Short mmCIF file of C-alpha atoms in Angstrom, two decimals:
data_model
loop_
_atom_site.label_atom_id
_atom_site.label_comp_id
_atom_site.label_asym_id
_atom_site.label_seq_id
_atom_site.Cartn_x
_atom_site.Cartn_y
_atom_site.Cartn_z
CA UNK A 1 -2.14 6.59 -13.93
CA UNK A 2 -3.45 3.63 -15.89
CA UNK A 3 -1.27 4.58 -18.69
CA UNK A 4 1.72 4.64 -16.19
CA UNK A 5 2.98 7.97 -17.63
CA UNK A 6 5.28 10.01 -15.48
CA UNK A 7 3.66 13.10 -16.95
CA UNK A 8 0.54 12.17 -14.84
CA UNK A 9 2.37 12.40 -11.58
CA UNK A 10 1.48 15.97 -10.70
CA UNK A 11 -2.18 15.35 -11.31
CA UNK A 12 -2.18 12.08 -9.33
CA UNK A 13 -0.35 13.58 -6.49
CA UNK A 14 -2.67 16.58 -6.40
CA UNK A 15 -5.79 14.39 -6.30
CA UNK A 16 -4.40 11.80 -3.95
CA UNK A 17 -3.22 14.36 -1.32
CA UNK A 18 -6.31 16.38 -1.52
CA UNK A 19 -4.39 19.41 -2.25
CA UNK A 20 -5.70 22.73 -3.42
CA UNK A 21 -4.58 21.80 -7.01
CA UNK A 22 -6.60 18.63 -6.65
CA UNK A 23 -9.61 20.55 -5.52
CA UNK A 24 -9.22 22.76 -8.65
CA UNK A 25 -9.04 19.74 -10.74
CA UNK A 26 -12.34 18.46 -9.35
CA UNK A 27 -13.91 21.84 -9.30
CA UNK A 28 -14.58 21.66 -5.63
CA UNK A 29 -13.84 23.98 -2.75
CA UNK A 30 -13.49 21.21 -0.15
CA UNK A 31 -12.33 17.65 -0.37
CA UNK A 32 -11.43 15.69 -3.41
CA UNK A 33 -13.96 12.90 -3.61
CA UNK A 34 -12.87 9.80 -1.70
CA UNK A 35 -13.29 7.62 -4.81
CA UNK A 36 -11.30 10.01 -6.95
CA UNK A 37 -8.48 9.99 -4.29
CA UNK A 38 -8.53 6.20 -4.34
CA UNK A 39 -8.14 5.83 -8.00
CA UNK A 40 -5.34 8.43 -7.93
CA UNK A 41 -3.55 6.30 -5.21
CA UNK A 42 -4.02 3.17 -7.48
CA UNK A 43 -2.71 5.22 -10.30
CA UNK A 44 0.41 6.25 -8.34
CA UNK A 45 1.05 2.53 -7.62
CA UNK A 46 0.78 1.64 -11.22
CA UNK A 47 3.21 4.52 -12.21
CA UNK A 48 5.54 3.33 -9.39
CA UNK A 49 5.54 -0.10 -10.93
CA UNK A 50 6.58 1.08 -14.31
CA UNK A 51 8.94 3.96 -13.73
CA UNK A 52 12.72 3.45 -13.27
CA UNK A 53 13.08 6.80 -11.90
CA UNK A 54 14.13 6.14 -8.23
CA UNK A 55 13.37 9.75 -7.15
CA UNK A 56 9.82 9.34 -8.51
CA UNK A 57 9.54 6.00 -6.83
CA UNK A 58 10.46 7.54 -3.48
CA UNK A 59 7.95 10.38 -3.89
CA UNK A 60 5.23 7.85 -4.72
CA UNK A 61 6.17 5.62 -1.83
CA UNK A 62 6.09 8.63 0.40
CA UNK A 63 2.63 9.64 -0.63
CA UNK A 64 1.27 6.15 -0.33
CA UNK A 65 2.76 5.47 3.08
CA UNK A 66 1.90 8.89 4.53
CA UNK A 67 -1.68 8.52 3.30
CA UNK A 68 -1.82 5.01 4.74
CA UNK A 69 -0.89 6.00 8.20
CA UNK A 70 -2.65 9.36 8.39
CA UNK A 71 -5.96 8.67 6.86
CA UNK A 72 -8.77 8.33 9.45
CA UNK A 73 -11.69 8.33 7.03
CA UNK A 74 -14.37 5.51 7.11
CA UNK A 75 -13.69 5.13 3.42
CA UNK A 76 -11.26 2.16 3.69
CA UNK A 77 -10.53 2.04 -0.04
CA UNK A 78 -7.94 4.93 0.45
CA UNK A 79 -5.87 2.81 2.76
CA UNK A 80 -6.40 -0.37 0.78
CA UNK A 81 -5.17 1.59 -2.42
CA UNK A 82 -2.08 2.68 -0.44
CA UNK A 83 -1.23 -0.97 0.63
CA UNK A 84 -1.71 -2.20 -2.90
CA UNK A 85 0.29 0.57 -4.41
CA UNK A 86 3.19 0.06 -1.93
CA UNK A 87 3.23 -3.62 -2.88
CA UNK A 88 3.54 -2.92 -6.63
CA UNK A 89 5.85 0.10 -6.70
CA UNK A 90 9.28 -0.89 -8.00
CA UNK A 91 12.08 -0.34 -5.42
CA UNK A 92 15.71 -0.76 -5.39
CA UNK A 93 15.47 -2.11 -1.90
CA UNK A 94 11.91 -3.38 -0.90
CA UNK A 95 12.99 -4.34 2.66
CA UNK A 96 12.08 -0.94 4.32
CA UNK A 97 8.60 -0.88 2.78
CA UNK A 98 8.14 -4.64 3.60
CA UNK A 99 9.16 -3.89 7.24
CA UNK A 100 6.73 -1.01 7.48
CA UNK A 101 3.82 -3.12 6.09
CA UNK A 102 4.69 -5.95 8.52
CA UNK A 103 4.40 -3.44 11.37
CA UNK A 104 1.16 -2.17 10.01
CA UNK A 105 -0.15 -5.82 9.65
CA UNK A 106 0.81 -6.83 13.12
CA UNK A 107 -1.00 -3.76 14.62
CA UNK A 108 -4.43 -5.18 15.37
CA UNK A 109 -5.78 -1.63 16.00
CA UNK A 110 -5.65 -1.08 12.26
CA UNK A 111 -8.72 -1.99 10.28
CA UNK A 112 -8.89 -5.73 9.35
CA UNK A 113 -9.74 -5.21 5.77
CA UNK A 114 -6.78 -2.88 5.07
CA UNK A 115 -4.50 -5.28 7.11
CA UNK A 116 -5.73 -8.18 4.85
CA UNK A 117 -4.06 -6.56 1.91
CA UNK A 118 -0.64 -6.39 3.61
CA UNK A 119 0.54 -9.92 3.27
CA UNK A 120 0.02 -10.08 -0.47
CA UNK A 121 1.78 -6.70 -0.85
CA UNK A 122 4.68 -7.94 1.36
CA UNK A 123 4.92 -11.15 -0.72
CA UNK A 124 5.05 -9.26 -3.92
CA UNK A 125 7.69 -6.97 -2.60
CA UNK A 126 9.89 -9.86 -1.53
CA UNK A 127 9.28 -12.15 -4.48
CA UNK A 128 12.91 -11.52 -5.83
CA UNK A 129 14.48 -11.46 -2.34
CA UNK A 130 16.63 -14.57 -1.42
CA UNK A 131 14.55 -17.03 0.69
CA UNK A 132 17.11 -17.04 3.44
CA UNK A 133 17.06 -13.21 3.84
CA UNK A 134 16.01 -12.12 7.35
CA UNK A 135 13.00 -10.10 6.15
CA UNK A 136 11.51 -13.12 4.30
CA UNK A 137 12.04 -15.28 7.33
CA UNK A 138 10.48 -12.60 9.56
CA UNK A 139 7.53 -12.26 7.17
CA UNK A 140 7.02 -16.07 6.93
CA UNK A 141 6.97 -16.19 10.73
CA UNK A 142 4.35 -13.27 10.99
CA UNK A 143 2.17 -15.07 8.44
CA UNK A 144 2.48 -18.34 10.24
CA UNK A 145 1.81 -16.76 13.59
CA UNK A 146 -1.35 -15.01 12.02
CA UNK A 147 -2.44 -18.24 10.38
CA UNK A 148 -2.26 -20.21 13.73
CA UNK A 149 -3.97 -17.69 15.94
CA UNK A 150 -7.68 -17.92 16.88
CA UNK A 151 -7.62 -14.20 17.31
CA UNK A 152 -6.92 -13.54 13.61
CA UNK A 153 -9.86 -12.39 11.50
CA UNK A 154 -10.85 -14.46 8.52
CA UNK A 155 -9.83 -11.75 6.16
CA UNK A 156 -6.36 -11.48 7.55
CA UNK A 157 -6.11 -15.33 7.90
CA UNK A 158 -6.90 -15.96 4.34
CA UNK A 159 -4.44 -13.28 3.13
CA UNK A 160 -1.59 -14.70 5.41
CA UNK A 161 -2.10 -18.17 3.95
CA UNK A 162 -2.01 -16.97 0.41
CA UNK A 163 1.13 -14.97 1.18
CA UNK A 164 2.72 -18.11 2.70
CA UNK A 165 2.12 -19.84 -0.69
CA UNK A 166 3.54 -16.78 -2.59
CA UNK A 167 6.71 -16.72 -0.54
CA UNK A 168 6.98 -20.50 -0.10
#
């Protein structure tokens, strides 16, 4: 993953998804270790950042998003790795991913530390999007609302302010 080699995709996928192949790679009968899964998810994001293969990008985005919304473990690093990976994976159209992350960010039922990584990921996704695009305006409004609310946790507040600067 760190080498951003497409040849690594099957291994990263197996580890990240906790599949039977991933278990074999780890020499375990149950559960790929969380830390190993997290590094595989980060590796997928790095691979997604470099590859120009849109099919591979879509597979990576699907793994990252599915893991983000289905993981219920106490190990937040898995979900954080997904958000960061989603933010750095190259995409022909980053709007759908930015919209999903905005939805995840706005859901206060999601963990605050995972949510705190969303504004930065969204800002990275939208850095080449015209400033007058609807998704940019929507993102800025969400960040401003979060920054101005007394209910926003410090972690999310700081990230929202940083993302305002990135998009501004």
